[in-house]
Short mmCIF file of C-alpha atoms in Angstrom, two decimals:
data_model
loop_
_atom_site.label_atom_id
_atom_site.label_comp_id
_atom_site.label_asym_id
_atom_site.label_seq_id
_atom_site.Cartn_x
_atom_site.Cartn_y
_atom_site.Cartn_z
CA MET A 1 0.17 -0.11 0.42
CA SER A 2 2.77 2.38 0.68
CA THR A 3 4.80 2.09 -2.27
CA LEU A 4 1.67 3.37 -4.41
CA LYS A 5 -0.12 5.82 -2.34
CA LYS A 6 3.68 7.69 -2.23
CA THR A 7 4.38 7.50 -5.83
CA LEU A 8 0.58 8.66 -6.41
CA GLY A 9 0.68 11.65 -3.71
CA ARG A 10 3.99 12.95 -5.84
CA ALA A 11 1.81 13.48 -9.24
CA ALA A 12 -1.33 14.53 -7.64
CA THR A 13 -0.96 17.73 -6.42
CA ALA A 14 -40.42 36.81 20.18
CA ALA A 15 -43.73 37.11 20.00
CA LEU A 16 -46.46 35.24 17.83
CA VAL A 17 -46.80 37.38 14.86
CA ALA A 18 -50.99 36.85 14.51
CA GLY A 19 -53.02 37.24 11.53
CA ILE A 20 -49.45 35.71 9.28
CA ALA A 21 -49.31 32.03 8.94
CA PHE A 22 -51.86 29.44 7.18
CA GLY A 23 -52.03 27.08 10.22
CA GLY A 24 -50.89 25.81 13.07
CA LEU A 25 -49.52 22.42 12.90
CA GLN A 26 -46.52 20.79 14.59
CA ALA A 27 -43.18 21.44 13.11
CA THR A 28 -41.78 18.03 12.04
CA ALA A 29 -37.66 18.49 12.41
CA SER A 30 -36.02 19.64 13.83
CA ALA A 31 -33.77 23.77 13.19
CA GLY A 32 -31.72 23.17 9.75
CA GLU A 33 -32.95 19.68 9.12
CA LEU A 34 -35.46 18.75 7.11
CA PRO A 35 -36.64 15.14 6.39
CA THR A 36 -35.61 13.38 3.75
CA GLY A 37 -37.12 14.09 0.22
CA ALA A 38 -38.66 17.50 1.77
CA ASN A 39 -36.42 19.81 0.03
CA ARG A 40 -37.60 23.75 -0.34
CA VAL A 41 -37.86 26.28 -2.84
CA GLY A 42 -38.50 29.20 -2.14
CA VAL A 43 -39.80 31.74 -4.78
CA LEU A 44 -40.66 36.60 -3.74
CA ALA A 45 -42.36 37.15 -6.30
CA GLY A 46 -44.86 40.87 -6.16
CA GLY A 47 -43.83 40.70 -2.26
CA LYS A 48 -45.97 37.38 -2.07
CA LEU A 49 -43.44 34.70 -0.44
CA LEU A 50 -44.09 31.27 -2.19
CA VAL A 51 -42.62 28.29 -1.08
CA LYS A 52 -43.43 25.07 -2.20
CA GLU A 53 -41.64 21.19 -0.54
CA GLY A 54 -40.91 18.25 -2.34
CA ASN A 55 -40.48 17.29 -5.72
CA LEU A 56 -40.00 19.84 -8.36
CA TYR A 57 -43.15 19.66 -9.51
CA ASP A 58 -45.51 19.94 -6.11
CA SER A 59 -47.62 22.96 -5.27
CA TRP A 60 -46.79 26.48 -4.22
CA VAL A 61 -47.98 27.30 -0.91
CA GLU A 62 -48.27 31.00 -0.34
CA GLU A 63 -47.04 32.22 3.44
CA VAL A 64 -46.78 35.57 3.91
CA THR A 65 -46.97 39.06 1.35
CA GLY A 66 -45.47 42.75 2.22
CA VAL A 67 -41.57 40.53 2.43
CA LYS A 68 -38.67 42.71 1.03
CA LYS A 69 -36.03 39.53 0.84
CA PHE A 70 -37.13 36.03 2.66
CA GLU A 71 -33.83 33.01 3.57
CA ILE A 72 -34.78 29.36 3.53
CA ALA A 73 -32.15 27.03 5.64
CA GLY A 74 -33.66 23.52 6.80
CA ASP A 75 -37.29 23.77 8.24
CA ARG A 76 -36.36 27.06 9.09
CA ILE A 77 -38.18 30.04 6.72
CA GLY A 78 -37.32 34.78 7.50
CA VAL A 79 -38.97 37.18 6.07
CA LEU A 80 -37.54 40.68 6.37
CA THR A 81 -40.66 43.05 5.64
CA ALA A 82 -41.28 46.38 4.22
CA ASP A 83 -40.83 47.95 7.99
CA SER A 84 -37.78 46.09 8.48
CA ARG A 85 -39.11 43.59 11.01
CA LEU A 86 -37.70 40.36 11.00
CA LEU A 87 -39.90 37.33 11.37
CA VAL A 88 -38.67 33.47 10.75
CA LYS A 89 -41.03 30.13 11.49
CA GLU A 90 -39.43 26.60 12.07
CA GLY A 91 -41.04 23.13 11.12
CA ASN A 92 -43.69 22.75 8.53
CA LEU A 93 -45.03 24.88 5.55
CA TRP A 94 -47.99 26.54 8.13
CA THR A 95 -47.09 26.35 11.85
CA ASN A 96 -46.76 30.28 12.55
CA TRP A 97 -44.09 33.06 12.55
CA VAL A 98 -41.92 33.83 15.72
CA GLU A 99 -41.17 38.23 15.81
CA GLU A 100 -37.30 38.39 16.05
CA ALA A 101 -35.66 41.72 16.04
CA GLY A 102 -36.76 44.97 14.32
CA ASN A 103 -35.19 48.18 12.75
CA VAL A 104 -33.04 45.41 10.63
CA ARG A 105 -30.97 46.13 7.65
CA ASP A 106 -30.40 41.90 5.61
CA PHE A 107 -30.13 38.74 7.71
CA ARG A 108 -28.59 35.21 7.81
CA LEU A 109 -30.51 31.56 9.08
CA ALA A 110 -27.84 28.33 9.10
CA GLY A 111 -28.82 25.24 10.97
CA ASN A 112 -29.81 26.95 15.00
CA ARG A 113 -27.96 30.14 14.18
CA ILE A 114 -29.64 33.46 13.33
CA GLY A 115 -27.85 36.17 12.40
CA VAL A 116 -29.50 39.97 11.71
CA VAL A 117 -27.52 43.72 10.80
CA ARG A 118 -29.11 46.79 11.24
CA ASN A 119 -29.93 49.45 10.18
CA ASP A 120 -27.53 51.71 11.89
CA THR A 121 -24.47 48.46 11.16
CA THR A 122 -24.01 46.42 13.92
CA ALA A 123 -24.84 42.73 13.43
CA ALA A 124 -25.85 39.84 16.95
CA VAL A 125 -26.62 36.21 16.02
CA LYS A 126 -28.23 33.69 17.92
CA ASP A 127 -28.18 30.32 18.72
CA GLY A 128 -30.62 27.83 19.34
CA ALA A 129 -34.14 28.46 19.35
CA LEU A 130 -35.95 31.04 17.97
CA ASN A 131 -36.32 32.61 21.92
CA ALA A 132 -32.95 32.89 22.05
CA GLY A 133 -31.28 35.48 23.22
CA TRP A 134 -28.81 37.41 20.98
CA VAL A 135 -25.38 37.86 20.77
CA GLU A 136 -23.21 41.60 19.89
CA GLU A 137 -20.59 40.52 17.07
CA THR A 138 -19.46 44.03 15.38
CA SER A 139 -20.21 46.99 13.87
CA GLY A 140 -19.66 48.91 10.40
CA VAL A 141 -21.16 45.90 8.62
CA LYS A 142 -22.04 45.94 4.86
CA ASP A 143 -22.30 41.51 4.82
CA LEU A 144 -23.04 38.99 7.14
CA GLU A 145 -22.27 35.73 6.72
CA LEU A 146 -23.50 31.77 8.85
CA THR A 147 -22.56 28.74 9.28
CA PRO A 148 -23.77 26.15 11.94
CA ASN A 149 -20.25 27.18 13.04
CA ARG A 150 -18.81 30.01 11.95
CA VAL A 151 -19.98 33.94 11.64
CA GLY A 152 -18.34 36.34 8.57
CA VAL A 153 -18.72 40.12 7.75
CA VAL A 154 -17.43 42.30 5.20
CA PHE A 155 -17.02 45.66 6.96
CA ASP A 156 -18.01 49.06 5.31
CA ASN A 157 -14.14 49.03 4.99
CA GLY A 158 -14.17 45.79 1.90
CA LEU A 159 -12.06 43.47 4.61
CA ALA A 160 -13.56 40.47 5.38
CA THR A 161 -12.90 38.39 8.59
CA VAL A 162 -14.52 34.93 9.96
CA LYS A 163 -14.35 33.73 13.71
CA GLU A 164 -14.94 29.91 14.36
CA GLY A 165 -16.51 28.00 17.58
CA ASP A 166 -18.74 29.56 19.13
CA LEU A 167 -20.54 33.10 18.89
CA TYR A 168 -17.60 34.79 20.93
CA ALA A 169 -15.22 32.80 19.20
CA PRO A 170 -12.24 35.46 18.29
CA TRP A 171 -11.93 37.18 14.31
CA VAL A 172 -9.65 36.49 12.16
CA ASP A 173 -9.14 38.56 8.75
CA GLN A 174 -9.32 36.64 6.04
CA MET A 175 -8.75 39.15 3.05
CA GLY A 176 -9.94 43.06 2.12
CA ALA A 177 -10.99 44.66 -0.94
CA VAL A 178 -13.89 42.06 -0.74
CA ALA A 179 -17.75 43.22 -2.68
CA ASP A 180 -19.54 39.32 -1.29
CA LEU A 181 -18.22 36.75 1.12
CA GLU A 182 -19.07 33.00 0.73
CA LEU A 183 -19.02 30.49 3.53
CA SER A 184 -19.74 26.60 3.92
CA ALA A 185 -18.94 23.81 5.14
CA ASP A 186 -14.99 24.33 5.80
CA ARG A 187 -14.61 26.36 2.91
CA VAL A 188 -14.69 30.44 2.68
CA GLY A 189 -14.94 32.58 -0.64
CA VAL A 190 -15.02 36.30 -1.31
CA LEU A 191 -15.55 37.71 -4.29
CA ARG A 192 -13.23 41.02 -4.75
CA THR A 193 -14.47 43.98 -5.55
CA ASP A 194 -12.43 43.83 -8.67
CA GLY A 195 -14.75 40.63 -10.12
CA THR A 196 -12.09 38.00 -9.13
CA VAL A 197 -12.77 35.29 -7.03
CA ALA A 198 -10.88 33.25 -4.36
CA VAL A 199 -11.59 31.02 -2.70
CA LYS A 200 -10.15 29.02 0.60
CA GLU A 201 -10.85 25.42 2.41
CA SER A 202 -10.30 23.25 5.83
CA ASN A 203 -8.71 26.50 7.96
CA LEU A 204 -8.36 29.90 8.31
CA TRP A 205 -5.57 30.01 7.96
CA SER A 206 -5.13 27.74 4.91
CA ASN A 207 -3.69 29.27 1.44
CA TRP A 208 -6.43 30.58 -1.24
CA VAL A 209 -7.23 29.25 -4.24
CA GLU A 210 -7.79 31.37 -6.84
CA GLU A 211 -10.66 31.16 -8.86
CA VAL A 212 -12.41 32.97 -11.50
CA SER A 213 -12.63 36.90 -12.82
CA GLY A 214 -15.71 38.30 -14.62
CA VAL A 215 -17.88 37.43 -11.88
CA LYS A 216 -20.34 39.47 -10.49
CA GLN A 217 -22.49 36.48 -8.00
CA LEU A 218 -20.90 33.53 -5.79
CA LYS A 219 -22.04 30.52 -4.49
CA LEU A 220 -20.59 28.26 -2.20
CA SER A 221 -22.19 24.56 -1.08
CA GLY A 222 -21.01 22.29 0.56
CA SER A 223 -18.25 20.93 -2.20
CA ARG A 224 -19.89 22.65 -4.83
CA ILE A 225 -18.40 27.03 -6.16
CA GLY A 226 -21.16 28.65 -8.56
CA VAL A 227 -20.33 31.48 -10.19
CA VAL A 228 -23.17 33.79 -11.92
CA LEU A 229 -20.78 35.75 -14.85
CA ASP A 230 -20.86 38.99 -15.80
CA ASN A 231 -22.07 37.89 -19.44
CA GLY A 232 -24.91 36.07 -17.41
CA LEU A 233 -23.66 32.67 -18.13
CA ALA A 234 -24.26 30.94 -14.18
CA THR A 235 -21.42 27.82 -14.32
CA VAL A 236 -20.51 25.66 -10.96
CA LYS A 237 -17.83 23.42 -10.04
CA GLU A 238 -18.00 19.67 -7.78
CA GLY A 239 -15.46 18.32 -5.32
CA ASN A 240 -11.66 19.70 -5.10
CA LEU A 241 -10.36 23.46 -6.02
CA TYR A 242 -9.73 23.19 -9.31
CA ALA A 243 -12.23 20.88 -10.87
CA SER A 244 -13.08 22.25 -13.87
CA TRP A 245 -15.95 24.27 -14.32
CA VAL A 246 -19.30 22.79 -15.94
CA ASN A 247 -21.40 25.34 -17.75
CA GLN A 248 -25.77 25.36 -16.09
CA LEU A 249 -27.27 28.36 -17.72
CA ALA A 250 -27.05 31.96 -20.01
CA ASN A 251 -29.23 35.07 -18.95
CA ALA A 252 -28.73 33.72 -15.14
CA ALA A 253 -29.46 36.61 -12.82
CA ASP A 254 -28.78 34.69 -9.95
CA LEU A 255 -27.65 31.41 -9.32
CA GLN A 256 -28.24 28.85 -5.92
CA ILE A 257 -27.20 25.40 -4.90
CA ALA A 258 -28.40 23.37 -1.83
CA GLY A 259 -27.94 19.66 -1.62
CA ASP A 260 -28.76 18.21 -5.24
CA ARG A 261 -30.55 21.34 -6.39
CA ILE A 262 -28.68 24.69 -8.57
CA GLY A 263 -31.36 26.52 -9.47
CA VAL A 264 -31.40 30.11 -11.73
CA LEU A 265 -33.52 33.21 -11.41
CA ARG A 266 -33.56 33.59 -15.23
CA THR A 267 -33.02 37.48 -16.25
CA ASP A 268 -36.67 37.89 -17.33
CA GLY A 269 -37.92 36.95 -14.43
CA SER A 270 -38.26 32.98 -14.57
CA VAL A 271 -37.26 30.34 -12.29
CA THR A 272 -35.25 26.95 -13.71
CA VAL A 273 -34.80 24.46 -10.28
CA LYS A 274 -32.62 20.75 -11.24
CA ASP A 275 -32.27 17.68 -9.57
CA GLY A 276 -29.23 15.56 -9.63
CA GLY A 277 -26.34 17.50 -9.13
CA LEU A 278 -24.72 19.02 -12.75
CA TYR A 279 -25.44 17.27 -15.30
CA GLY A 280 -29.51 17.30 -14.08
CA THR A 281 -33.07 18.23 -15.87
CA TRP A 282 -34.02 21.68 -15.78
CA VAL A 283 -37.70 21.84 -14.60
CA GLU A 284 -38.73 25.33 -15.54
CA GLN A 285 -41.10 26.48 -12.04
CA ILE A 286 -42.74 29.71 -12.81
CA ASN A 287 -41.87 33.16 -13.03
CA GLY A 288 -42.52 37.38 -12.84
CA ILE A 289 -39.59 36.56 -9.67
CA GLN A 290 -37.31 38.76 -7.45
CA GLN A 291 -35.89 36.81 -5.68
CA LEU A 292 -34.76 32.41 -5.55
CA ARG A 293 -33.79 30.22 -2.53
CA LEU A 294 -33.24 26.82 -2.15
CA ALA A 295 -33.14 24.47 0.41
CA ALA A 296 -32.13 20.95 1.13
CA ALA A 297 -33.29 17.56 3.05
CA GLY A 298 -31.51 16.30 5.14
CA THR A 299 -29.64 12.31 5.66
CA PRO A 300 -32.72 10.47 6.03
CA SER A 301 -30.63 9.10 10.51
CA THR A 302 -30.48 11.37 12.01
CA SER A 303 -27.40 10.62 14.15
CA GLY A 304 -25.80 11.47 11.18
CA GLN A 305 -24.75 9.62 7.29
CA VAL A 306 -23.62 6.93 8.97
CA SER A 307 -24.28 5.08 12.28
CA LEU A 308 -22.61 1.66 13.87
CA ALA A 309 -25.84 -0.33 13.05
CA ASP A 310 -25.71 0.72 9.17
CA ILE A 311 -21.98 -0.68 9.03
CA THR A 312 -22.48 -3.68 11.25
CA ALA A 313 -25.99 -3.59 9.47
CA ILE A 314 -23.89 -4.14 5.87
CA TYR A 315 -20.74 -6.34 6.23
CA GLY A 316 -21.26 -7.43 10.69
CA SER A 317 -20.80 -6.84 14.18
CA THR A 318 -16.90 -7.53 13.56
CA TYR A 319 -17.06 -4.24 13.27
CA ALA A 320 -19.02 -3.37 16.77
CA THR A 321 -16.37 -1.86 18.71
CA ASP A 322 -15.80 1.38 20.80
CA THR A 323 -12.87 2.50 18.43
CA VAL A 324 -14.92 2.19 15.74
CA ALA A 325 -18.27 4.12 17.80
CA ALA A 326 -15.70 7.36 18.47
CA GLY A 327 -14.61 7.48 16.07
CA LEU A 328 -17.73 8.46 13.93
CA PRO A 329 -19.23 11.60 14.80
CA GLY A 330 -15.68 13.17 13.40
CA LEU A 331 -16.06 11.53 10.13
CA ASN A 332 -19.21 11.99 10.14
CA ALA A 333 -18.80 15.65 10.15
CA GLU A 334 -16.43 15.33 7.35
CA MET A 335 -18.45 13.71 5.07
CA THR A 336 -20.63 16.63 5.24
CA ALA A 337 -18.39 18.93 4.74
CA GLY A 338 -16.81 16.75 2.12
CA GLY A 339 -19.77 16.24 0.08
CA ILE A 340 -20.59 12.85 0.85
CA THR A 341 -23.68 12.63 1.45
CA THR A 342 -25.61 10.27 -1.02
CA ALA A 343 -25.72 6.44 -1.39
CA SER A 344 -23.17 6.47 -4.89
CA ARG A 345 -20.01 8.30 -2.46
CA LYS A 346 -20.79 6.77 1.67
CA ALA A 347 -21.05 3.61 0.01
CA ALA A 348 -18.48 4.01 -2.04
CA LEU A 349 -16.58 5.46 0.87
CA LEU A 350 -16.92 2.98 3.95
CA ALA A 351 -15.74 0.03 1.69
CA THR A 352 -12.80 2.11 0.71
CA LEU A 353 -12.45 2.57 4.21
CA LYS A 354 -13.28 -1.22 5.53
CA HIS A 355 -10.10 -2.04 4.00
CA GLU A 356 -8.37 0.48 4.39
CA SER A 357 -9.20 0.87 8.05
CA GLY A 358 -11.49 -1.37 9.76
CA PHE A 359 -13.65 1.62 10.34
CA ARG A 360 -10.82 2.67 12.28
CA TYR A 361 -9.54 6.35 13.48
CA ASN A 362 -6.08 5.52 15.36
CA ALA A 363 -5.30 2.09 12.43
CA GLY A 364 -2.03 1.76 11.39
CA GLU A 365 0.34 -0.57 8.71
CA ALA A 366 0.98 -3.79 9.76
CA GLY A 367 4.27 -4.51 9.61
CA ASN A 368 5.73 -1.09 8.90
CA SER A 369 8.10 0.07 10.81
CA GLU A 370 8.33 3.99 8.36
CA LEU A 371 8.27 6.69 10.28
CA TYR A 372 5.84 8.02 7.38
CA ARG A 373 4.08 4.48 7.19
CA GLY A 374 -0.36 4.49 6.86
CA ARG A 375 -2.54 6.13 9.79
CA GLY A 376 -5.72 6.72 10.43
CA PHE A 377 -9.55 6.02 9.22
CA ILE A 378 -7.44 6.80 5.31
CA GLN A 379 -4.29 5.59 5.80
CA LEU A 380 -2.52 8.29 5.01
CA THR A 381 1.60 7.44 3.50
CA GLY A 382 4.45 9.07 2.46
CA ASP A 383 6.59 12.32 3.12
CA PHE A 384 4.62 13.05 0.88
CA ASN A 385 1.26 13.61 1.97
CA TYR A 386 1.65 14.21 5.26
CA ARG A 387 3.62 17.42 3.98
CA SER A 388 0.80 17.76 1.46
CA ALA A 389 -2.11 17.43 4.58
CA GLY A 390 -0.73 18.69 6.91
CA ASN A 391 -0.57 22.61 4.54
CA ALA A 392 -3.96 22.10 3.63
CA LEU A 393 -5.43 21.93 7.15
CA GLY A 394 -2.93 23.82 9.05
CA TYR A 395 -1.26 21.14 11.11
CA ASP A 396 3.10 20.21 11.08
CA PHE A 397 1.97 16.09 10.03
CA LEU A 398 5.90 15.68 8.89
CA GLY A 399 6.83 16.36 12.48
CA HIS A 400 4.55 14.95 14.53
CA PRO A 401 3.20 11.84 12.37
CA ASP A 402 1.07 10.23 14.82
CA ALA A 403 -1.35 12.80 14.69
CA ALA A 404 -2.61 11.18 11.71
CA ALA A 405 -4.02 8.81 13.51
CA THR A 406 -5.78 10.86 15.91
CA LEU A 407 -9.59 11.84 16.63
CA ASP A 408 -8.75 15.49 16.14
CA TRP A 409 -7.33 14.90 13.16
CA SER A 410 -7.55 11.43 11.41
CA ALA A 411 -11.48 11.91 9.77
CA LYS A 412 -10.78 15.31 8.17
CA ILE A 413 -7.37 14.15 6.29
CA ALA A 414 -9.80 11.49 5.13
CA ARG A 415 -12.60 13.91 4.40
CA TRP A 416 -8.50 16.09 2.70
CA TYR A 417 -7.56 13.42 0.89
CA TRP A 418 -11.11 12.14 -0.36
CA THR A 419 -11.64 15.70 -2.16
CA SER A 420 -8.61 16.51 -3.56
CA ARG A 421 -8.74 14.10 -6.05
CA ASN A 422 -12.35 14.13 -6.22
CA ILE A 423 -13.16 11.16 -5.15
CA ASN A 424 -17.65 11.69 -5.16
CA ALA A 425 -17.31 12.03 -9.02
CA ALA A 426 -15.53 8.99 -10.10
CA ALA A 427 -18.66 6.98 -6.75
CA ASP A 428 -21.39 9.11 -8.54
CA ASN A 429 -19.90 7.00 -11.78
CA TYR A 430 -20.72 3.62 -10.09
CA ASP A 431 -16.65 2.71 -11.11
CA MET A 432 -15.28 1.67 -8.30
CA GLY A 433 -12.13 0.81 -10.26
CA ALA A 434 -11.07 5.09 -10.19
CA VAL A 435 -11.68 5.30 -6.90
CA GLY A 436 -9.74 3.08 -5.91
CA ARG A 437 -7.02 4.23 -8.83
CA ALA A 438 -7.28 7.61 -6.60
CA ILE A 439 -6.69 5.80 -2.90
CA GLY A 440 -3.65 3.76 -4.30
CA TYR A 441 -3.49 0.54 -2.69
CA SER A 442 -1.27 -2.01 -3.72
CA TYR A 443 -0.94 -3.47 -7.20
CA ALA A 444 0.05 -6.62 -6.25
CA LEU A 445 -3.57 -7.10 -3.85
CA ASP A 446 -4.78 -6.74 -7.83
CA PRO A 447 -7.36 -7.78 -8.87
CA THR A 448 -8.67 -9.96 -6.11
CA GLU A 449 -8.29 -6.81 -4.43
CA SER A 450 -10.19 -3.92 -6.87
CA LEU A 451 -12.76 -6.80 -6.94
CA ASN A 452 -12.82 -7.15 -2.86
CA ARG A 453 -13.75 -4.35 -2.45
CA CYS A 454 -15.98 -3.34 -5.61
CA ALA A 455 -18.35 -6.24 -3.53
CA ASP A 456 -18.34 -4.16 -0.69
CA TYR A 457 -19.43 -1.53 -2.21
CA LYS A 458 -22.65 -2.80 -3.79
CA LYS A 459 -23.29 -3.95 -0.88
CA ALA A 460 -22.84 -0.77 1.30
CA LEU A 461 -25.23 0.68 -2.36
CA ALA A 462 -27.95 -0.85 -2.25
CA TYR A 463 -28.97 -1.09 1.15
CA PHE A 464 -28.54 3.04 0.79
CA ASN A 465 -31.18 2.81 -1.19
CA GLY A 466 -33.54 0.42 -0.05
CA GLY A 467 -32.32 -2.58 -0.32
CA SER A 468 -31.34 -3.08 -4.07
CA LEU A 469 -29.29 -1.73 -6.71
CA PRO A 470 -29.75 2.15 -8.33
CA VAL A 471 -28.46 0.67 -11.02
CA GLY A 472 -27.47 -3.48 -13.06
CA ASP A 473 -24.68 -4.39 -12.13
CA SER A 474 -22.79 -4.10 -15.45
CA ALA A 475 -23.55 -1.01 -14.81
CA ILE A 476 -20.83 -0.94 -11.80
CA ASN A 477 -16.96 -0.59 -12.66
CA CYS A 478 -14.78 -2.85 -10.84
CA THR A 479 -11.74 -2.77 -12.75
CA ARG A 480 -9.57 -0.18 -11.79
#
């Protein structure tokens, strides 16, 4: 395993508001989560908010009128009214609105967080229930962005700064001359005032990667980056920061990305949305629209992407150990950050980890005494990969190689290794051979190793697909 991984490494570089809601049914999901199949599309038409939930052919539900702006995130919907009040509801589409704040100029929703920029340029964020208290953040703000564990602002002078952790964490300055800031999972993206875009991933001190120029809108969502160019072309890339762009539509006024959906508001006010990622089929939605937003459904399991019960159901009780269980929370978090959320992507990762480490975050390469031997979930191997992982994640793995097999770093390294090689794309094509080439285990084990990994992939794929394979067996490539 180690020899080929070294070679590949070097080769790969609050009060209820009466009279607004349509009903008072109880919420069906916690904040920031939607049940499977409950993806949402929201549009603003002449101050009237319409939302649909489910498939792209479902009916619209009229929510409220007198709206200047709205956001949807998980099972929360927020609106900014004409008189600068922020109203938020959570649960199903018929729950009551709660007034959150007045004198609001702009706002954001993310998970259990709500953030506001007031008319006086001060920013405040709350974390938790709708009636949670506000935490004052800073002033002189022209743009605010949120994720469930990050807060970012752009000041009036163009400086972008981000904090990570709780709402009292220190700010880390990112870049000046910023027109717009975007946050998603472990990525930070900036659209500069000159129309250029740069994105970084992992920690707040990572290096920027220049992406594209001539941009008027930037969007980040998981492992996807989307832009609308000055000429109106909407284009999206998926995978690592060096992936290729895939053009979507012309005449775009606004681009939205959430989960497996991409939506475009055209310059003529028409809206179209596709399921199925970059190459899905567009479905026309509605005309006469001023704003578009998308919200993605949560994962089927409330405990995360993968549970210990999932692993044992697929591969047996051998893996029902305390060590495997201890590593799953971190692994699930990194799977979400890396967009490893579809049945095929999860199956490809699990089949890989079964053979690489037996799902143990602290696994070490047996029979190898080299300093940079295989360690962790995905068996990071060789000085090149230890250095590359360290550069990407902001830690000295060359000086502290044993850290690669700890709870703090093992899952992060696995996600970095997976996304930096765009292995999701191979999984999307049901190509376990390509997954194997990217992972880089020893050719001496082929073809048996490839076939065994592929068999384990098929087991997991059928499991996550409800009991059967989503494609014919002949459509799955097992040969590396």
